[in-house]
Amino acid sequence: QNGITLVATRTDDNGAYHFEDLVPGDGYEIYISQGSFEWSSQMITLTAGQTYTIDDRECPELVSPRILVFTGTYDRIERVLDFLGITDLQIEPGYDDAERDYLDMLVDPDTYIDVDIVFFNCSNDLGSEEAWARGDDEVIRENLQQFVRDGGSLYFSDWASELMEMVFPNAIDWSGDDRNPYEAHDGRAQNAFVTVEDDDFARRFGEDSTYIEFETDGFSLIEDVADETEVIIQGHDLEIYGSGMVVDRPIVVGHKPFSTPNSGIVYYTSIHVENDTAYNIDNIMTRLVSSIVFSL
């Protein structure tokens, strides 16, 4: 189109890819995309009969989306992003502080200008009750829904379930009374067996089942999800307060609230990487959260 030749392919499970029968010439540039993330390489010149292999020194450079992170109490998604080489972040406190009012930021539509993804870390003070008391809940709901409708993506971790419920009340049925966010905090610390229900996610993660460690009591527990909410990871035989074991509870879900073209996606996860976790590729939790990040 417009005099430019476009050729597309998909990587295999190991990230390898190839193109065949390309026309010799100058100015080939490789773009790789996954979710909101893109990588671009330097210009490549091809000659007739040539096989060109990109080595590590020519790996495409990450073109990071514009990311806003609200910090949390128990989660540090920004550290995982740093491990992944995603360092161009706008980081704001995910609670009220003396310098900048967190709820005022969510109310202000200018907060979402030039932002592609917003991360809400797990926090014990996300302010949804205060938002309701201040009468700001409807404005925050409209702003975040419009952000997703316009193509932005959202990530909510664990106790950010209360904000998820306020913005998308029909996406997830939480354990207990959905009007009381504390009733969802039913999960006990445990080493849980989980299965990956989404094939694309399983390819990114590299496994279709594993064990993940919930290091502290009180993680938010999902009861069920809406038809437009996809279960990405399912937990099995999860131990909860009071009633012992339950089976087949979603741990990670993706919610597509709008069917309009180019609208964004919302991810919720009961898991997160604890503050003292070693951030390396061998860590299961880091790999899981990284796979979620590249789904946005």
CSV table of C-alpha atoms in Angstrom, one decimal:
chain,number,residue,atom,x,y,z
A,1,GLN,CA,0.0,0.0,0.0
A,2,ASN,CA,1.2,3.5,-0.9
A,3,GLY,CA,4.1,1.9,-2.7
A,4,ILE,CA,5.2,-0.1,0.4
A,5,THR,CA,5.3,-3.9,0.3
A,6,LEU,CA,3.8,-5.4,3.5
A,7,VAL,CA,4.5,-9.1,4.4
A,8,ALA,CA,3.3,-10.6,7.6
A,9,THR,CA,4.0,-13.8,9.5
A,10,ARG,CA,3.7,-15.3,13.0
A,11,THR,CA,6.4,-16.6,15.3
A,12,ASP,CA,6.6,-20.2,16.4
A,13,ASP,CA,6.4,-21.1,20.1
A,14,ASN,CA,10.1,-20.2,20.6
A,15,GLY,CA,9.7,-16.8,19.0
A,16,ALA,CA,11.5,-17.7,15.7
A,17,TYR,CA,10.1,-16.5,12.4
A,18,HIS,CA,11.0,-16.3,8.8
A,19,PHE,CA,9.9,-14.8,5.5
A,20,GLU,CA,10.2,-16.5,2.1
A,21,ASP,CA,10.3,-15.3,-1.5
A,22,LEU,CA,10.9,-11.6,-0.7
A,23,VAL,CA,11.7,-9.3,-3.6
A,24,PRO,CA,15.4,-8.2,-3.6
A,25,GLY,CA,16.0,-4.6,-2.7
A,26,ASP,CA,16.7,-1.9,-0.1
A,27,GLY,CA,14.7,-0.7,2.8
A,28,TYR,CA,13.2,-3.8,4.5
A,29,GLU,CA,12.3,-3.0,8.1
A,30,ILE,CA,11.0,-5.7,10.5
A,31,TYR,CA,8.2,-4.8,12.9
A,32,ILE,CA,7.2,-7.2,15.7
A,33,SER,CA,4.1,-6.6,17.7
A,34,GLN,CA,2.5,-8.3,20.7
A,35,GLY,CA,-0.5,-6.7,22.3
A,36,SER,CA,0.4,-3.0,22.8
A,37,PHE,CA,4.1,-3.6,22.4
A,38,GLU,CA,6.1,-3.1,19.2
A,39,TRP,CA,9.7,-3.8,18.2
A,40,SER,CA,11.4,-2.3,15.1
A,41,SER,CA,14.7,-3.2,13.4
A,42,GLN,CA,17.2,-1.3,11.3
A,43,MET,CA,16.8,-1.2,7.6
A,44,ILE,CA,17.9,-4.4,5.8
A,45,THR,CA,19.0,-4.8,2.1
A,46,LEU,CA,18.3,-8.1,0.4
A,47,THR,CA,20.0,-9.5,-2.8
A,48,ALA,CA,18.8,-12.2,-5.1
A,49,GLY,CA,19.2,-15.7,-3.7
A,50,GLN,CA,20.3,-14.4,-0.3
A,51,THR,CA,19.3,-15.9,3.1
A,52,TYR,CA,19.5,-13.2,5.7
A,53,THR,CA,19.7,-14.1,9.4
A,54,ILE,CA,19.2,-11.5,12.1
A,55,ASP,CA,21.7,-12.1,14.9
A,56,ASP,CA,21.5,-10.9,18.5
A,57,ARG,CA,23.2,-7.6,17.7
A,58,GLU,CA,20.4,-6.7,15.2
A,59,CYS,CA,17.5,-7.7,17.5
A,60,PRO,CA,14.6,-5.2,17.0
A,61,GLU,CA,14.4,-2.3,19.4
A,62,LEU,CA,11.4,-2.1,21.7
A,63,VAL,CA,9.0,0.7,21.0
A,64,SER,CA,7.2,0.8,24.3
A,65,PRO,CA,3.6,1.8,24.7
A,66,ARG,CA,2.9,4.8,27.0
A,67,ILE,CA,2.4,3.3,30.5
A,68,LEU,CA,0.9,4.8,33.7
A,69,VAL,CA,1.5,2.8,36.9
A,70,PHE,CA,-0.3,3.4,40.1
A,71,THR,CA,1.8,1.9,42.9
A,72,GLY,CA,0.5,-0.5,45.5
A,73,THR,CA,1.0,-1.9,48.9
A,74,TYR,CA,1.8,-5.5,48.1
A,75,ASP,CA,2.6,-5.5,44.4
A,76,ARG,CA,5.3,-3.9,42.4
A,77,ILE,CA,4.4,-4.4,38.7
A,78,GLU,CA,6.8,-1.6,37.9
A,79,ARG,CA,9.7,-3.9,38.9
A,80,VAL,CA,8.6,-6.6,36.5
A,81,LEU,CA,8.3,-4.0,33.8
A,82,ASP,CA,11.9,-2.8,34.6
A,83,PHE,CA,13.1,-6.5,34.4
A,84,LEU,CA,11.5,-6.6,30.9
A,85,GLY,CA,13.4,-3.5,29.8
A,86,ILE,CA,10.3,-1.3,29.9
A,87,THR,CA,11.5,1.7,31.8
A,88,ASP,CA,9.7,4.7,30.3
A,89,LEU,CA,7.0,4.8,32.9
A,90,GLN,CA,4.8,7.4,34.6
A,91,ILE,CA,4.6,6.2,38.2
A,92,GLU,CA,2.1,7.7,40.5
A,93,PRO,CA,1.1,6.8,44.1
A,94,GLY,CA,-2.0,4.4,44.1
A,95,TYR,CA,-3.4,6.2,47.2
A,96,ASP,CA,-3.9,9.7,48.4
A,97,ASP,CA,-0.7,11.5,49.4
A,98,ALA,CA,0.3,15.1,50.3
A,99,GLU,CA,1.6,15.9,46.8
A,100,ARG,CA,-1.0,14.6,44.4
A,101,ASP,CA,-4.5,13.3,45.1
A,102,TYR,CA,-5.0,9.9,43.6
A,103,LEU,CA,-8.7,10.0,43.2
A,104,ASP,CA,-8.5,13.5,41.6
A,105,MET,CA,-6.2,12.0,39.0
A,106,LEU,CA,-8.8,9.3,38.2
A,107,VAL,CA,-11.5,12.0,37.9
A,108,ASP,CA,-9.4,14.2,35.6
A,109,PRO,CA,-9.8,13.1,31.9
A,110,ASP,CA,-6.4,14.6,31.1
A,111,THR,CA,-4.8,11.8,33.1
A,112,TYR,CA,-5.4,9.4,30.3
A,113,ILE,CA,-4.1,11.6,27.4
A,114,ASP,CA,-1.1,10.0,25.7
A,115,VAL,CA,-1.5,6.8,27.8
A,116,ASP,CA,-1.9,3.3,26.3
A,117,ILE,CA,-1.9,1.0,29.4
A,118,VAL,CA,-2.8,1.8,33.1
A,119,PHE,CA,-1.6,-0.6,35.8
A,120,PHE,CA,-3.3,-0.7,39.2
A,121,ASN,CA,-1.1,-2.6,41.7
A,122,CYS,CA,-2.6,-4.5,44.6
A,123,SER,CA,-3.2,-2.0,47.4
A,124,ASN,CA,-5.1,-1.8,50.7
A,125,ASP,CA,-6.1,1.7,49.9
A,126,LEU,CA,-7.4,2.2,46.4
A,127,GLY,CA,-10.1,4.5,47.6
A,128,SER,CA,-13.2,3.1,46.0
A,129,GLU,CA,-15.2,3.6,49.2
A,130,GLU,CA,-14.0,7.2,49.4
A,131,ALA,CA,-14.8,7.7,45.7
A,132,TRP,CA,-18.4,6.5,46.4
A,133,ALA,CA,-18.5,8.9,49.5
A,134,ARG,CA,-17.3,11.8,47.4
A,135,GLY,CA,-19.6,11.0,44.6
A,136,ASP,CA,-16.7,10.5,42.2
A,137,ASP,CA,-17.5,6.8,41.3
A,138,GLU,CA,-19.6,7.6,38.3
A,139,VAL,CA,-17.0,10.0,36.8
A,140,ILE,CA,-14.1,7.5,37.4
A,141,ARG,CA,-16.2,4.7,35.8
A,142,GLU,CA,-17.0,6.8,32.8
A,143,ASN,CA,-13.4,7.9,32.4
A,144,LEU,CA,-11.9,4.4,32.6
A,145,GLN,CA,-14.6,2.9,30.4
A,146,GLN,CA,-14.0,5.6,27.8
A,147,PHE,CA,-10.2,4.9,28.0
A,148,VAL,CA,-10.8,1.2,27.1
A,149,ARG,CA,-13.4,2.1,24.4
A,150,ASP,CA,-10.7,4.3,22.8
A,151,GLY,CA,-8.2,1.5,22.7
A,152,GLY,CA,-6.5,1.7,26.1
A,153,SER,CA,-5.9,-1.4,28.3
A,154,LEU,CA,-6.2,-1.8,32.0
A,155,TYR,CA,-4.5,-4.2,34.5
A,156,PHE,CA,-5.9,-4.8,38.0
A,157,SER,CA,-4.0,-6.9,40.5
A,158,ASP,CA,-5.5,-8.7,43.5
A,159,TRP,CA,-7.1,-6.1,45.9
A,160,ALA,CA,-7.5,-3.7,43.0
A,161,SER,CA,-10.6,-5.9,42.6
A,162,GLU,CA,-12.6,-3.2,44.4
A,163,LEU,CA,-11.7,-0.7,41.6
A,164,MET,CA,-12.4,-3.3,38.9
A,165,GLU,CA,-15.8,-3.9,40.5
A,166,MET,CA,-16.6,-0.2,40.5
A,167,VAL,CA,-15.6,0.3,36.9
A,168,PHE,CA,-16.8,-3.0,35.4
A,169,PRO,CA,-19.5,-4.3,37.8
A,170,ASN,CA,-20.8,-7.0,35.5
A,171,ALA,CA,-17.4,-8.5,34.4
A,172,ILE,CA,-16.7,-10.6,37.5
A,173,ASP,CA,-18.8,-12.2,40.3
A,174,TRP,CA,-16.6,-12.1,43.4
A,175,SER,CA,-16.7,-14.3,46.4
A,176,GLY,CA,-19.1,-13.0,48.9
A,177,ASP,CA,-21.2,-9.8,48.5
A,178,ASP,CA,-19.8,-7.8,45.5
A,179,ARG,CA,-20.9,-4.6,47.2
A,180,ASN,CA,-18.4,-5.3,50.0
A,181,PRO,CA,-14.9,-5.7,48.5
A,182,TYR,CA,-13.5,-7.1,51.7
A,183,GLU,CA,-15.6,-10.2,51.4
A,184,ALA,CA,-13.7,-11.2,48.3
A,185,HIS,CA,-10.5,-11.5,50.2
A,186,ASP,CA,-11.0,-15.2,50.8
A,187,GLY,CA,-7.9,-16.9,49.5
A,188,ARG,CA,-5.4,-18.5,51.9
A,189,ALA,CA,-1.6,-18.6,51.4
A,190,GLN,CA,-0.9,-21.8,49.5
A,191,ASN,CA,1.0,-23.4,46.6
A,192,ALA,CA,-1.8,-23.7,44.1
A,193,PHE,CA,-2.0,-25.9,41.0
A,194,VAL,CA,-3.2,-23.9,38.0
A,195,THR,CA,-4.0,-24.6,34.4
A,196,VAL,CA,-3.7,-22.2,31.4
A,197,GLU,CA,-7.0,-22.2,29.6
A,198,ASP,CA,-6.0,-19.9,26.7
A,199,ASP,CA,-3.8,-21.4,23.9
A,200,ASP,CA,-2.0,-18.2,22.9
A,201,PHE,CA,-1.2,-17.4,26.6
A,202,ALA,CA,0.1,-20.9,27.1
A,203,ARG,CA,2.5,-20.5,24.1
A,204,ARG,CA,3.8,-17.2,25.6
A,205,PHE,CA,4.1,-18.7,29.0
A,206,GLY,CA,5.6,-21.9,27.7
A,207,GLU,CA,3.5,-24.3,29.9
A,208,ASP,CA,-0.2,-25.2,30.1
A,209,SER,CA,-0.1,-25.9,33.8
A,210,THR,CA,2.1,-25.1,36.8
A,211,TYR,CA,2.1,-24.4,40.5
A,212,ILE,CA,2.1,-20.8,41.8
A,213,GLU,CA,2.8,-19.6,45.3
A,214,PHE,CA,0.3,-17.3,47.1
A,215,GLU,CA,2.6,-16.1,49.8
A,216,THR,CA,0.0,-14.2,52.0
A,217,ASP,CA,-3.6,-14.8,53.1
A,218,GLY,CA,-6.4,-12.8,51.8
A,219,PHE,CA,-6.1,-12.7,48.0
A,220,SER,CA,-9.3,-11.8,46.1
A,221,LEU,CA,-11.3,-14.8,45.0
A,222,ILE,CA,-13.4,-14.9,41.9
A,223,GLU,CA,-16.7,-16.8,42.0
A,224,ASP,CA,-17.6,-16.7,38.3
A,225,VAL,CA,-17.2,-14.5,35.2
A,226,ALA,CA,-19.5,-12.9,32.6
A,227,ASP,CA,-19.9,-14.4,29.1
A,228,GLU,CA,-17.6,-11.6,27.7
A,229,THR,CA,-14.9,-12.4,30.3
A,230,GLU,CA,-12.4,-15.1,29.3
A,231,VAL,CA,-10.8,-17.3,31.9
A,232,ILE,CA,-7.0,-17.3,31.1
A,233,ILE,CA,-5.7,-19.2,34.1
A,234,GLN,CA,-7.8,-21.5,36.3
A,235,GLY,CA,-6.9,-22.4,39.9
A,236,HIS,CA,-7.7,-25.9,41.3
A,237,ASP,CA,-8.5,-27.0,44.8
A,238,LEU,CA,-7.9,-23.6,46.3
A,239,GLU,CA,-8.1,-23.3,50.0
A,240,ILE,CA,-10.3,-20.5,51.3
A,241,TYR,CA,-11.3,-19.2,54.7
A,242,GLY,CA,-13.9,-21.1,56.6
A,243,SER,CA,-15.1,-23.6,54.0
A,244,GLY,CA,-11.9,-25.5,53.1
A,245,MET,CA,-11.4,-26.3,49.4
A,246,VAL,CA,-13.0,-25.1,46.3
A,247,VAL,CA,-12.3,-26.1,42.7
A,248,ASP,CA,-12.0,-24.4,39.3
A,249,ARG,CA,-11.8,-20.8,40.4
A,250,PRO,CA,-10.4,-18.3,37.8
A,251,ILE,CA,-7.1,-16.7,38.8
A,252,VAL,CA,-6.4,-14.6,35.7
A,253,VAL,CA,-9.2,-13.3,33.4
A,254,GLY,CA,-9.4,-11.0,30.4
A,255,HIS,CA,-12.5,-8.8,29.9
A,256,LYS,CA,-13.4,-7.3,26.5
A,257,PRO,CA,-16.2,-4.8,27.5
A,258,PHE,CA,-16.7,-3.3,24.1
A,259,SER,CA,-17.1,-4.9,20.7
A,260,THR,CA,-16.2,-1.8,18.8
A,261,PRO,CA,-13.1,-2.0,16.5
A,262,ASN,CA,-9.8,-1.2,18.2
A,263,SER,CA,-11.2,-1.1,21.7
A,264,GLY,CA,-8.9,-2.2,24.5
A,265,ILE,CA,-8.9,-5.1,27.0
A,266,VAL,CA,-9.0,-5.4,30.8
A,267,TYR,CA,-7.0,-7.9,32.7
A,268,TYR,CA,-7.6,-8.9,36.3
A,269,THR,CA,-5.3,-11.2,38.2
A,270,SER,CA,-5.4,-12.6,41.7
A,271,ILE,CA,-1.7,-13.2,41.6
A,272,HIS,CA,1.2,-10.8,41.8
A,273,VAL,CA,4.9,-10.7,42.4
A,274,GLU,CA,5.7,-10.1,46.1
A,275,ASN,CA,8.0,-7.3,47.1
A,276,ASP,CA,10.9,-9.6,47.9
A,277,THR,CA,10.7,-11.8,44.8
A,278,ALA,CA,13.8,-12.3,42.7
A,279,TYR,CA,13.0,-11.0,39.2
A,280,ASN,CA,14.5,-13.5,36.8
A,281,ILE,CA,13.2,-15.5,33.9
A,282,ASP,CA,13.3,-18.7,36.0
A,283,ASN,CA,10.8,-17.3,38.5
A,284,ILE,CA,7.3,-18.7,37.7
A,285,MET,CA,5.5,-15.6,39.0
A,286,THR,CA,7.7,-13.3,36.9
A,287,ARG,CA,7.0,-15.3,33.8
A,288,LEU,CA,3.3,-15.4,34.5
A,289,VAL,CA,3.0,-11.7,35.1
A,290,SER,CA,5.2,-11.0,32.1
A,291,SER,CA,2.9,-13.1,29.9
A,292,ILE,CA,0.0,-11.0,31.1
A,293,VAL,CA,1.8,-7.7,30.4
A,294,PHE,CA,2.4,-8.7,26.8
A,295,SER,CA,-1.3,-9.6,26.4
A,296,LEU,CA,-2.3,-6.0,27.0
